[in-house]
């Protein structure tokens, strides 16, 4: 179900930005930001839009939810009929035209997301509005999404709880001989059992030699004694995600793998201790990487040290050496140190953290150990 409280907060924050940028309206057809402003993710391949003014908002959708934000109304269009062939794109275009036309009397300065705006919708805006100023609001919305509201945090924490359950389900049900697809189905069953809807599950499910490639979808490859299994899980429950990773050993691991995983645990704990408002994300990356540099292992850590989590499982801020972003209270981020050795396999460990005024709070609770299957 949609969370209208979360969406009301999103709309209020956007309206503050609209006032600061002197915008009469904002229009987006980007499904991620439609979800951020309406409180529900649209079904895949459905055309949707949100139009926001200082006083009102309109969601254009073939199947709008009943529980919309207080200041939002719905405009529907037909996307299916058993009696005749339907052209959903044409019907969406007609609804979009009608919605834009209602803004004609008052809108002169408009915020758009041009990278996600189809030519037909751009032509409708030009045709119906006497626009004097256009501003790309994508950076504004992405910046807003980095700092979570109080209404968003329970949604993220619920996704974290489901992720913890999925890791326990893997430990309790998967043994040598199971396939990567079996691992996926085990985790999917946990997501399906939760009442939050809509729900999605994506992730990396790689084992044995496939762990050297960092990630990938599940295959029919069967787990063998001596394998490592990387399960990097990113479920979405309703609107918000978690993104965590655990590595399992199929059978008792040799001491070298235990020691290598201990290095991941140290890198994660070192990064966790450093998290605080005002810390540049590039410095956080360097702090995590420094643990591997000390041991001469940094060349086996080829990816980012983490990123933001929210509406998407991977979003800003980016914890990479090339980022200029700064941590702020209210951000939810991951840390995910990993080591991938040719011929020996890869492993990764990832937890999620809420940046607080004085440091951080870990949102992931499944043990940070190399669990034996």
mmCIF file of C-alpha atoms in Angstrom:
data_model
loop_
_atom_site.group_PDB
_atom_site.id
_atom_site.type_symbol
_atom_site.label_atom_id
_atom_site.label_comp_id
_atom_site.label_asym_id
_atom_site.label_seq_id
_atom_site.Cartn_x
_atom_site.Cartn_y
_atom_site.Cartn_z
ATOM 1 C CA UNK A 1 0.000 0.000 0.000
ATOM 2 C CA UNK A 2 1.160 3.559 -0.606
ATOM 3 C CA UNK A 3 2.364 5.648 2.298
ATOM 4 C CA UNK A 4 0.583 8.981 2.007
ATOM 5 C CA UNK A 5 2.418 10.445 5.020
ATOM 6 C CA UNK A 6 5.773 9.902 3.345
ATOM 7 C CA UNK A 7 4.463 11.359 0.069
ATOM 8 C CA UNK A 8 2.918 14.382 1.799
ATOM 9 C CA UNK A 9 6.350 15.129 3.242
ATOM 10 C CA UNK A 10 7.936 14.778 -0.197
ATOM 11 C CA UNK A 11 5.445 17.203 -1.720
ATOM 12 C CA UNK A 12 5.960 19.712 1.091
ATOM 13 C CA UNK A 13 9.717 19.608 0.620
ATOM 14 C CA UNK A 14 9.357 20.031 -3.135
ATOM 15 C CA UNK A 15 7.072 23.030 -2.662
ATOM 16 C CA UNK A 16 9.705 24.690 -0.479
ATOM 17 C CA UNK A 17 12.195 24.193 -3.293
ATOM 18 C CA UNK A 18 9.690 25.530 -5.816
ATOM 19 C CA UNK A 19 9.315 28.708 -3.764
ATOM 20 C CA UNK A 20 13.087 29.096 -3.544
ATOM 21 C CA UNK A 21 13.472 28.624 -7.302
ATOM 22 C CA UNK A 22 10.355 30.722 -8.070
ATOM 23 C CA UNK A 23 8.649 27.898 -9.969
ATOM 24 C CA UNK A 24 4.909 27.910 -10.643
ATOM 25 C CA UNK A 25 4.759 24.169 -11.307
ATOM 26 C CA UNK A 26 6.868 21.029 -11.510
ATOM 27 C CA UNK A 27 6.154 18.163 -13.880
ATOM 28 C CA UNK A 28 7.844 14.761 -13.844
ATOM 29 C CA UNK A 29 7.329 11.561 -15.804
ATOM 30 C CA UNK A 30 10.303 9.780 -14.179
ATOM 31 C CA UNK A 31 8.749 6.750 -12.407
ATOM 32 C CA UNK A 32 11.160 6.991 -9.455
ATOM 33 C CA UNK A 33 10.119 10.558 -8.729
ATOM 34 C CA UNK A 34 6.471 9.796 -9.422
ATOM 35 C CA UNK A 35 6.797 7.233 -6.614
ATOM 36 C CA UNK A 36 8.645 9.702 -4.397
ATOM 37 C CA UNK A 37 5.860 12.274 -4.751
ATOM 38 C CA UNK A 38 2.798 10.000 -4.852
ATOM 39 C CA UNK A 39 3.795 7.285 -2.383
ATOM 40 C CA UNK A 40 3.470 4.305 -4.716
ATOM 41 C CA UNK A 41 5.724 2.764 -7.338
ATOM 42 C CA UNK A 42 3.947 2.483 -10.699
ATOM 43 C CA UNK A 43 3.826 -0.947 -12.323
ATOM 44 C CA UNK A 44 6.622 -1.539 -14.803
ATOM 45 C CA UNK A 45 6.026 -0.238 -18.340
ATOM 46 C CA UNK A 46 3.118 1.971 -17.237
ATOM 47 C CA UNK A 47 3.244 5.615 -18.300
ATOM 48 C CA UNK A 48 2.774 7.950 -15.344
ATOM 49 C CA UNK A 49 3.273 11.586 -14.416
ATOM 50 C CA UNK A 50 2.959 13.956 -11.487
ATOM 51 C CA UNK A 51 2.171 17.666 -11.832
ATOM 52 C CA UNK A 52 2.743 19.815 -8.745
ATOM 53 C CA UNK A 53 1.757 23.425 -8.024
ATOM 54 C CA UNK A 54 1.986 25.319 -4.725
ATOM 55 C CA UNK A 55 -1.636 24.400 -3.961
ATOM 56 C CA UNK A 56 -2.276 21.050 -5.629
ATOM 57 C CA UNK A 57 -0.834 17.973 -7.273
ATOM 58 C CA UNK A 58 -2.122 15.544 -9.895
ATOM 59 C CA UNK A 59 -1.087 11.941 -10.456
ATOM 60 C CA UNK A 60 -1.704 10.612 -13.969
ATOM 61 C CA UNK A 61 -1.924 6.828 -13.811
ATOM 62 C CA UNK A 62 -4.098 4.045 -15.236
ATOM 63 C CA UNK A 63 -4.628 2.607 -11.750
ATOM 64 C CA UNK A 64 -4.114 5.240 -9.046
ATOM 65 C CA UNK A 65 -4.136 4.089 -5.414
ATOM 66 C CA UNK A 66 -7.004 5.007 -3.134
ATOM 67 C CA UNK A 67 -4.716 6.505 -0.482
ATOM 68 C CA UNK A 68 -3.136 9.539 -2.122
ATOM 69 C CA UNK A 69 -1.402 12.479 -0.425
ATOM 70 C CA UNK A 70 -3.809 15.075 0.961
ATOM 71 C CA UNK A 71 -3.197 17.646 -1.774
ATOM 72 C CA UNK A 72 -3.034 15.136 -4.653
ATOM 73 C CA UNK A 73 -5.814 14.108 -7.010
ATOM 74 C CA UNK A 74 -5.766 11.444 -9.710
ATOM 75 C CA UNK A 75 -6.391 11.601 -13.430
ATOM 76 C CA UNK A 76 -6.811 8.173 -14.993
ATOM 77 C CA UNK A 77 -6.443 6.816 -18.488
ATOM 78 C CA UNK A 78 -7.403 3.473 -19.989
ATOM 79 C CA UNK A 79 -4.594 0.983 -20.565
ATOM 80 C CA UNK A 80 -6.580 -2.224 -21.170
ATOM 81 C CA UNK A 81 -9.948 -3.469 -22.387
ATOM 82 C CA UNK A 82 -11.243 -6.899 -23.290
ATOM 83 C CA UNK A 83 -13.710 -5.337 -25.726
ATOM 84 C CA UNK A 84 -11.315 -3.461 -28.017
ATOM 85 C CA UNK A 85 -7.658 -2.767 -28.663
ATOM 86 C CA UNK A 86 -6.308 -0.022 -26.411
ATOM 87 C CA UNK A 87 -3.416 2.319 -27.182
ATOM 88 C CA UNK A 88 -2.093 3.153 -23.686
ATOM 89 C CA UNK A 89 0.502 5.635 -24.968
ATOM 90 C CA UNK A 90 -2.117 7.648 -26.841
ATOM 91 C CA UNK A 91 -4.467 7.580 -23.864
ATOM 92 C CA UNK A 92 -1.693 8.721 -21.520
ATOM 93 C CA UNK A 93 -0.832 11.528 -23.929
ATOM 94 C CA UNK A 94 -4.450 12.673 -23.898
ATOM 95 C CA UNK A 95 -4.599 12.679 -20.103
ATOM 96 C CA UNK A 96 -1.281 14.532 -19.929
ATOM 97 C CA UNK A 97 -2.590 17.165 -22.365
ATOM 98 C CA UNK A 98 -5.687 17.719 -20.239
ATOM 99 C CA UNK A 99 -3.698 17.976 -17.023
ATOM 100 C CA UNK A 100 -1.204 20.457 -18.478
ATOM 101 C CA UNK A 101 -4.019 22.560 -19.888
ATOM 102 C CA UNK A 102 -5.356 23.130 -16.363
ATOM 103 C CA UNK A 103 -2.095 24.960 -15.568
ATOM 104 C CA UNK A 104 -2.272 27.346 -18.517
ATOM 105 C CA UNK A 105 -3.714 30.339 -16.664
ATOM 106 C CA UNK A 106 -1.053 30.554 -13.943
ATOM 107 C CA UNK A 107 2.124 28.734 -14.939
ATOM 108 C CA UNK A 108 4.985 30.685 -16.485
ATOM 109 C CA UNK A 109 7.996 29.181 -14.727
ATOM 110 C CA UNK A 110 8.095 25.387 -14.753
ATOM 111 C CA UNK A 111 10.410 22.688 -13.450
ATOM 112 C CA UNK A 112 10.853 19.601 -15.628
ATOM 113 C CA UNK A 113 13.037 16.509 -15.842
ATOM 114 C CA UNK A 114 14.056 16.776 -19.508
ATOM 115 C CA UNK A 115 16.023 13.518 -19.545
ATOM 116 C CA UNK A 116 12.803 11.606 -18.809
ATOM 117 C CA UNK A 117 10.330 13.700 -20.807
ATOM 118 C CA UNK A 118 9.060 12.230 -24.075
ATOM 119 C CA UNK A 119 8.853 14.483 -27.113
ATOM 120 C CA UNK A 120 5.059 14.214 -27.135
ATOM 121 C CA UNK A 121 4.826 15.499 -23.565
ATOM 122 C CA UNK A 122 7.299 18.300 -24.274
ATOM 123 C CA UNK A 123 5.165 19.373 -27.240
ATOM 124 C CA UNK A 124 2.060 19.354 -25.021
ATOM 125 C CA UNK A 125 3.792 21.683 -22.559
ATOM 126 C CA UNK A 126 4.853 24.025 -25.346
ATOM 127 C CA UNK A 127 1.374 23.944 -26.859
ATOM 128 C CA UNK A 128 -0.579 24.604 -23.662
ATOM 129 C CA UNK A 129 1.669 26.778 -21.495
ATOM 130 C CA UNK A 130 3.112 30.221 -22.088
ATOM 131 C CA UNK A 131 6.416 29.243 -20.504
ATOM 132 C CA UNK A 132 8.953 31.960 -19.749
ATOM 133 C CA UNK A 133 11.445 29.856 -17.791
ATOM 134 C CA UNK A 134 12.270 26.131 -17.669
ATOM 135 C CA UNK A 135 14.454 24.553 -14.995
ATOM 136 C CA UNK A 136 15.751 21.014 -14.691
ATOM 137 C CA UNK A 137 14.468 19.826 -11.301
ATOM 138 C CA UNK A 138 16.163 16.426 -11.416
ATOM 139 C CA UNK A 139 19.153 17.632 -9.344
ATOM 140 C CA UNK A 140 16.751 19.180 -6.809
ATOM 141 C CA UNK A 141 14.774 15.964 -6.376
ATOM 142 C CA UNK A 142 17.891 13.819 -6.171
ATOM 143 C CA UNK A 143 19.316 16.122 -3.507
ATOM 144 C CA UNK A 144 16.040 15.931 -1.570
ATOM 145 C CA UNK A 145 16.073 12.139 -1.690
ATOM 146 C CA UNK A 146 19.519 11.946 -0.095
ATOM 147 C CA UNK A 147 18.210 13.140 3.283
ATOM 148 C CA UNK A 148 15.336 10.988 4.505
ATOM 149 C CA UNK A 149 12.293 12.273 6.371
ATOM 150 C CA UNK A 150 10.995 10.786 9.604
ATOM 151 C CA UNK A 151 8.225 9.101 7.605
ATOM 152 C CA UNK A 152 10.713 7.354 5.310
ATOM 153 C CA UNK A 153 12.853 5.760 7.999
ATOM 154 C CA UNK A 154 10.298 3.140 9.167
ATOM 155 C CA UNK A 155 9.831 2.095 5.536
ATOM 156 C CA UNK A 156 13.570 1.568 5.087
ATOM 157 C CA UNK A 157 13.886 -0.172 8.453
ATOM 158 C CA UNK A 158 11.129 -2.590 7.474
ATOM 159 C CA UNK A 159 13.044 -3.492 4.317
ATOM 160 C CA UNK A 160 16.119 -4.014 6.514
ATOM 161 C CA UNK A 161 14.149 -6.372 8.759
ATOM 162 C CA UNK A 162 13.053 -8.428 5.756
ATOM 163 C CA UNK A 163 16.663 -8.576 4.569
ATOM 164 C CA UNK A 164 17.785 -9.932 7.948
ATOM 165 C CA UNK A 165 15.118 -12.626 7.639
ATOM 166 C CA UNK A 166 16.321 -13.543 4.151
ATOM 167 C CA UNK A 167 19.868 -14.098 5.394
ATOM 168 C CA UNK A 168 18.586 -16.300 8.193
ATOM 169 C CA UNK A 169 16.511 -18.240 5.644
ATOM 170 C CA UNK A 170 19.597 -18.891 3.514
ATOM 171 C CA UNK A 171 21.518 -20.128 6.556
ATOM 172 C CA UNK A 172 18.633 -22.360 7.612
ATOM 173 C CA UNK A 173 17.721 -23.893 4.259
ATOM 174 C CA UNK A 174 20.605 -23.882 1.786
ATOM 175 C CA UNK A 175 23.231 -26.649 1.653
ATOM 176 C CA UNK A 176 25.646 -28.066 -0.906
ATOM 177 C CA UNK A 177 23.727 -29.242 -3.967
ATOM 178 C CA UNK A 178 21.266 -26.354 -3.964
ATOM 179 C CA UNK A 179 21.408 -24.051 -6.973
ATOM 180 C CA UNK A 180 21.772 -20.283 -7.051
ATOM 181 C CA UNK A 181 18.141 -20.222 -8.214
ATOM 182 C CA UNK A 182 17.212 -22.165 -5.069
ATOM 183 C CA UNK A 183 18.909 -19.454 -3.000
ATOM 184 C CA UNK A 184 16.910 -16.791 -4.836
ATOM 185 C CA UNK A 185 13.629 -18.663 -4.339
ATOM 186 C CA UNK A 186 14.391 -19.070 -0.630
ATOM 187 C CA UNK A 187 14.819 -15.317 -0.244
ATOM 188 C CA UNK A 188 11.851 -14.550 -2.489
ATOM 189 C CA UNK A 189 9.599 -16.629 -0.225
ATOM 190 C CA UNK A 190 10.481 -14.318 2.673
ATOM 191 C CA UNK A 191 9.535 -11.248 0.632
ATOM 192 C CA UNK A 192 6.281 -12.837 -0.575
ATOM 193 C CA UNK A 193 5.283 -13.690 2.999
ATOM 194 C CA UNK A 194 5.403 -10.025 4.012
ATOM 195 C CA UNK A 195 2.107 -8.120 3.623
ATOM 196 C CA UNK A 196 3.773 -5.007 2.164
ATOM 197 C CA UNK A 197 2.693 -4.551 -1.442
ATOM 198 C CA UNK A 198 3.925 -4.055 -4.046
ATOM 199 C CA UNK A 199 7.114 -5.936 -3.264
ATOM 200 C CA UNK A 200 10.162 -6.599 -5.418
ATOM 201 C CA UNK A 201 13.403 -8.499 -4.956
ATOM 202 C CA UNK A 202 16.598 -8.092 -6.920
ATOM 203 C CA UNK A 203 20.177 -8.863 -6.074
ATOM 204 C CA UNK A 204 23.429 -10.657 -6.773
ATOM 205 C CA UNK A 205 23.427 -14.424 -6.288
ATOM 206 C CA UNK A 206 26.840 -15.752 -7.321
ATOM 207 C CA UNK A 207 28.785 -18.788 -6.158
ATOM 208 C CA UNK A 208 32.108 -20.501 -6.712
ATOM 209 C CA UNK A 209 34.119 -19.040 -9.611
ATOM 210 C CA UNK A 210 31.272 -16.601 -10.352
ATOM 211 C CA UNK A 211 32.090 -14.671 -7.166
ATOM 212 C CA UNK A 212 35.241 -13.329 -8.845
ATOM 213 C CA UNK A 213 32.990 -11.228 -11.132
ATOM 214 C CA UNK A 214 31.524 -9.391 -8.081
ATOM 215 C CA UNK A 215 27.849 -9.983 -8.886
ATOM 216 C CA UNK A 216 25.216 -11.293 -11.242
ATOM 217 C CA UNK A 217 21.789 -12.939 -11.393
ATOM 218 C CA UNK A 218 21.136 -16.434 -10.060
ATOM 219 C CA UNK A 219 21.797 -19.377 -12.361
ATOM 220 C CA UNK A 220 21.257 -23.124 -12.200
ATOM 221 C CA UNK A 221 24.830 -23.593 -10.985
ATOM 222 C CA UNK A 222 24.806 -25.877 -7.938
ATOM 223 C CA UNK A 223 26.726 -25.095 -4.784
ATOM 224 C CA UNK A 224 29.714 -27.321 -4.078
ATOM 225 C CA UNK A 225 31.642 -27.863 -0.863
ATOM 226 C CA UNK A 226 34.439 -25.304 -0.831
ATOM 227 C CA UNK A 227 32.409 -22.628 -2.659
ATOM 228 C CA UNK A 228 31.792 -19.105 -1.512
ATOM 229 C CA UNK A 229 28.291 -17.700 -2.029
ATOM 230 C CA UNK A 230 27.689 -13.949 -2.302
ATOM 231 C CA UNK A 231 24.094 -12.907 -1.582
ATOM 232 C CA UNK A 232 23.732 -9.155 -2.132
ATOM 233 C CA UNK A 233 20.023 -8.532 -1.595
ATOM 234 C CA UNK A 234 18.030 -5.419 -2.397
ATOM 235 C CA UNK A 235 14.325 -5.819 -1.709
ATOM 236 C CA UNK A 236 11.761 -3.069 -2.148
ATOM 237 C CA UNK A 237 8.773 -3.251 0.197
ATOM 238 C CA UNK A 238 6.080 -0.829 -1.045
ATOM 239 C CA UNK A 239 8.302 2.155 -1.873
ATOM 240 C CA UNK A 240 11.626 1.817 -0.056
ATOM 241 C CA UNK A 241 14.613 -0.483 -0.249
ATOM 242 C CA UNK A 242 17.419 -2.053 1.698
ATOM 243 C CA UNK A 243 20.732 -3.158 0.180
ATOM 244 C CA UNK A 244 22.830 -5.573 2.221
ATOM 245 C CA UNK A 245 25.333 -8.315 1.469
ATOM 246 C CA UNK A 246 26.573 -11.430 3.201
ATOM 247 C CA UNK A 247 29.029 -14.081 2.043
ATOM 248 C CA UNK A 248 28.559 -17.740 2.968
ATOM 249 C CA UNK A 249 30.974 -20.656 2.883
ATOM 250 C CA UNK A 250 29.666 -23.974 1.602
ATOM 251 C CA UNK A 251 31.300 -26.289 4.105
ATOM 252 C CA UNK A 252 33.981 -25.375 6.616
ATOM 253 C CA UNK A 253 36.241 -22.684 5.122
ATOM 254 C CA UNK A 254 40.045 -22.748 5.287
ATOM 255 C CA UNK A 255 41.739 -20.315 7.639
ATOM 256 C CA UNK A 256 42.787 -18.096 4.718
ATOM 257 C CA UNK A 257 39.136 -17.365 3.884
ATOM 258 C CA UNK A 258 38.274 -16.803 7.534
ATOM 259 C CA UNK A 259 41.120 -14.289 7.766
ATOM 260 C CA UNK A 260 40.063 -12.577 4.551
ATOM 261 C CA UNK A 261 36.506 -12.187 5.786
ATOM 262 C CA UNK A 262 37.840 -10.806 9.068
ATOM 263 C CA UNK A 263 39.528 -8.114 6.982
ATOM 264 C CA UNK A 264 36.138 -7.211 5.479
ATOM 265 C CA UNK A 265 34.676 -7.038 8.970
ATOM 266 C CA UNK A 266 37.477 -4.714 10.051
ATOM 267 C CA UNK A 267 37.052 -2.473 7.000
ATOM 268 C CA UNK A 268 33.317 -2.220 7.622
ATOM 269 C CA UNK A 269 33.761 -1.478 11.328
ATOM 270 C CA UNK A 270 36.450 1.117 10.575
ATOM 271 C CA UNK A 271 34.159 2.877 8.119
ATOM 272 C CA UNK A 272 31.245 2.694 10.553
ATOM 273 C CA UNK A 273 33.274 4.440 13.263
ATOM 274 C CA UNK A 274 34.143 7.260 10.848
ATOM 275 C CA UNK A 275 30.586 8.061 9.698
ATOM 276 C CA UNK A 276 29.454 11.491 10.845
ATOM 277 C CA UNK A 277 27.828 14.595 9.363
ATOM 278 C CA UNK A 278 30.286 16.764 7.461
ATOM 279 C CA UNK A 279 32.539 13.901 6.343
ATOM 280 C CA UNK A 280 33.224 13.968 2.580
ATOM 281 C CA UNK A 281 32.229 10.660 1.027
ATOM 282 C CA UNK A 282 35.570 10.446 -0.782
ATOM 283 C CA UNK A 283 37.264 10.456 2.640
ATOM 284 C CA UNK A 284 34.970 7.680 3.853
ATOM 285 C CA UNK A 285 35.961 5.666 0.774
ATOM 286 C CA UNK A 286 39.642 6.205 1.622
ATOM 287 C CA UNK A 287 39.083 5.132 5.234
ATOM 288 C CA UNK A 288 37.502 1.829 4.176
ATOM 289 C CA UNK A 289 40.153 1.214 1.515
ATOM 290 C CA UNK A 290 42.999 1.964 3.946
ATOM 291 C CA UNK A 291 42.392 -1.335 5.757
ATOM 292 C CA UNK A 292 43.098 -3.210 2.519
ATOM 293 C CA UNK A 293 46.068 -0.994 1.658
ATOM 294 C CA UNK A 294 47.668 -1.835 4.999
ATOM 295 C CA UNK A 295 47.518 -5.534 4.122
ATOM 296 C CA UNK A 296 48.589 -5.099 0.485
ATOM 297 C CA UNK A 297 45.109 -6.129 -0.720
ATOM 298 C CA UNK A 298 43.740 -2.863 -2.141
ATOM 299 C CA UNK A 299 44.120 -4.026 -5.749
ATOM 300 C CA UNK A 300 41.430 -6.627 -5.034
ATOM 301 C CA UNK A 301 38.885 -3.972 -3.966
ATOM 302 C CA UNK A 302 37.722 -2.631 -7.363
ATOM 303 C CA UNK A 303 34.408 -0.939 -6.600
ATOM 304 C CA UNK A 304 32.804 1.793 -4.514
ATOM 305 C CA UNK A 305 32.810 1.623 -0.731
ATOM 306 C CA UNK A 306 29.065 2.318 -0.572
ATOM 307 C CA UNK A 307 26.212 4.578 -1.626
ATOM 308 C CA UNK A 308 22.850 5.907 -0.557
ATOM 309 C CA UNK A 309 19.722 3.777 -0.103
ATOM 310 C CA UNK A 310 16.090 4.885 -0.292
ATOM 311 C CA UNK A 311 13.521 4.788 -3.076
ATOM 312 C CA UNK A 312 16.254 3.026 -5.056
ATOM 313 C CA UNK A 313 18.646 0.441 -3.632
ATOM 314 C CA UNK A 314 21.567 2.445 -4.995
ATOM 315 C CA UNK A 315 21.418 6.233 -5.134
ATOM 316 C CA UNK A 316 23.292 9.320 -3.993
ATOM 317 C CA UNK A 317 25.498 9.937 -2.104
ATOM 318 C CA UNK A 318 28.202 7.894 -3.838
ATOM 319 C CA UNK A 319 31.071 6.751 -1.638
ATOM 320 C CA UNK A 320 33.776 6.911 -4.276
ATOM 321 C CA UNK A 321 37.061 8.812 -4.619
ATOM 322 C CA UNK A 322 35.601 11.081 -7.310
ATOM 323 C CA UNK A 323 32.637 12.362 -5.271
ATOM 324 C CA UNK A 324 32.281 15.863 -3.812
ATOM 325 C CA UNK A 325 29.263 14.888 -1.689
ATOM 326 C CA UNK A 326 29.228 15.432 2.071
ATOM 327 C CA UNK A 327 27.491 13.223 4.626
ATOM 328 C CA UNK A 328 24.546 14.839 6.416
ATOM 329 C CA UNK A 329 22.282 13.724 9.239
ATOM 330 C CA UNK A 330 19.285 11.863 7.852
ATOM 331 C CA UNK A 331 21.133 10.147 5.026
ATOM 332 C CA UNK A 332 20.907 6.367 4.785
ATOM 333 C CA UNK A 333 24.036 4.830 3.301
ATOM 334 C CA UNK A 334 25.689 1.476 2.766
ATOM 335 C CA UNK A 335 29.256 0.414 3.350
ATOM 336 C CA UNK A 336 30.286 -2.617 1.288
ATOM 337 C CA UNK A 337 33.940 -3.628 1.357
ATOM 338 C CA UNK A 338 34.759 -6.541 -0.929
ATOM 339 C CA UNK A 339 37.781 -8.563 -2.035
ATOM 340 C CA UNK A 340 37.898 -10.598 -5.260
ATOM 341 C CA UNK A 341 40.992 -12.724 -5.871
ATOM 342 C CA UNK A 342 41.535 -14.454 -9.227
ATOM 343 C CA UNK A 343 41.366 -18.196 -8.814
ATOM 344 C CA UNK A 344 40.308 -17.905 -5.173
ATOM 345 C CA UNK A 345 36.864 -16.317 -5.375
ATOM 346 C CA UNK A 346 35.312 -13.139 -4.055
ATOM 347 C CA UNK A 347 33.532 -12.047 -0.913
ATOM 348 C CA UNK A 348 31.637 -8.936 0.142
ATOM 349 C CA UNK A 349 30.095 -7.615 3.360
ATOM 350 C CA UNK A 350 27.523 -4.806 3.393
ATOM 351 C CA UNK A 351 25.460 -3.067 6.062
ATOM 352 C CA UNK A 352 23.187 -0.011 5.981
ATOM 353 C CA UNK A 353 23.524 2.990 8.283
ATOM 354 C CA UNK A 354 21.484 6.026 9.241
ATOM 355 C CA UNK A 355 23.720 9.091 9.580
ATOM 356 C CA UNK A 356 22.808 10.777 12.882
ATOM 357 C CA UNK A 357 23.772 14.097 14.444
ATOM 358 C CA UNK A 358 26.616 12.424 16.354
ATOM 359 C CA UNK A 359 27.639 9.530 14.135
ATOM 360 C CA UNK A 360 25.500 6.720 12.788
ATOM 361 C CA UNK A 361 23.119 3.905 13.655
ATOM 362 C CA UNK A 362 23.419 0.516 11.965
ATOM 363 C CA UNK A 363 20.114 -0.616 10.442
ATOM 364 C CA UNK A 364 21.281 -4.147 9.583
ATOM 365 C CA UNK A 365 21.249 -6.765 12.330
ATOM 366 C CA UNK A 366 22.249 -10.092 10.760
ATOM 367 C CA UNK A 367 25.693 -11.101 12.092
ATOM 368 C CA UNK A 368 28.744 -9.943 10.135
ATOM 369 C CA UNK A 369 30.305 -13.377 9.969
ATOM 370 C CA UNK A 370 31.273 -15.855 7.292
ATOM 371 C CA UNK A 371 28.334 -18.201 7.845
ATOM 372 C CA UNK A 372 28.903 -21.876 7.054
ATOM 373 C CA UNK A 373 26.190 -23.658 5.065
#
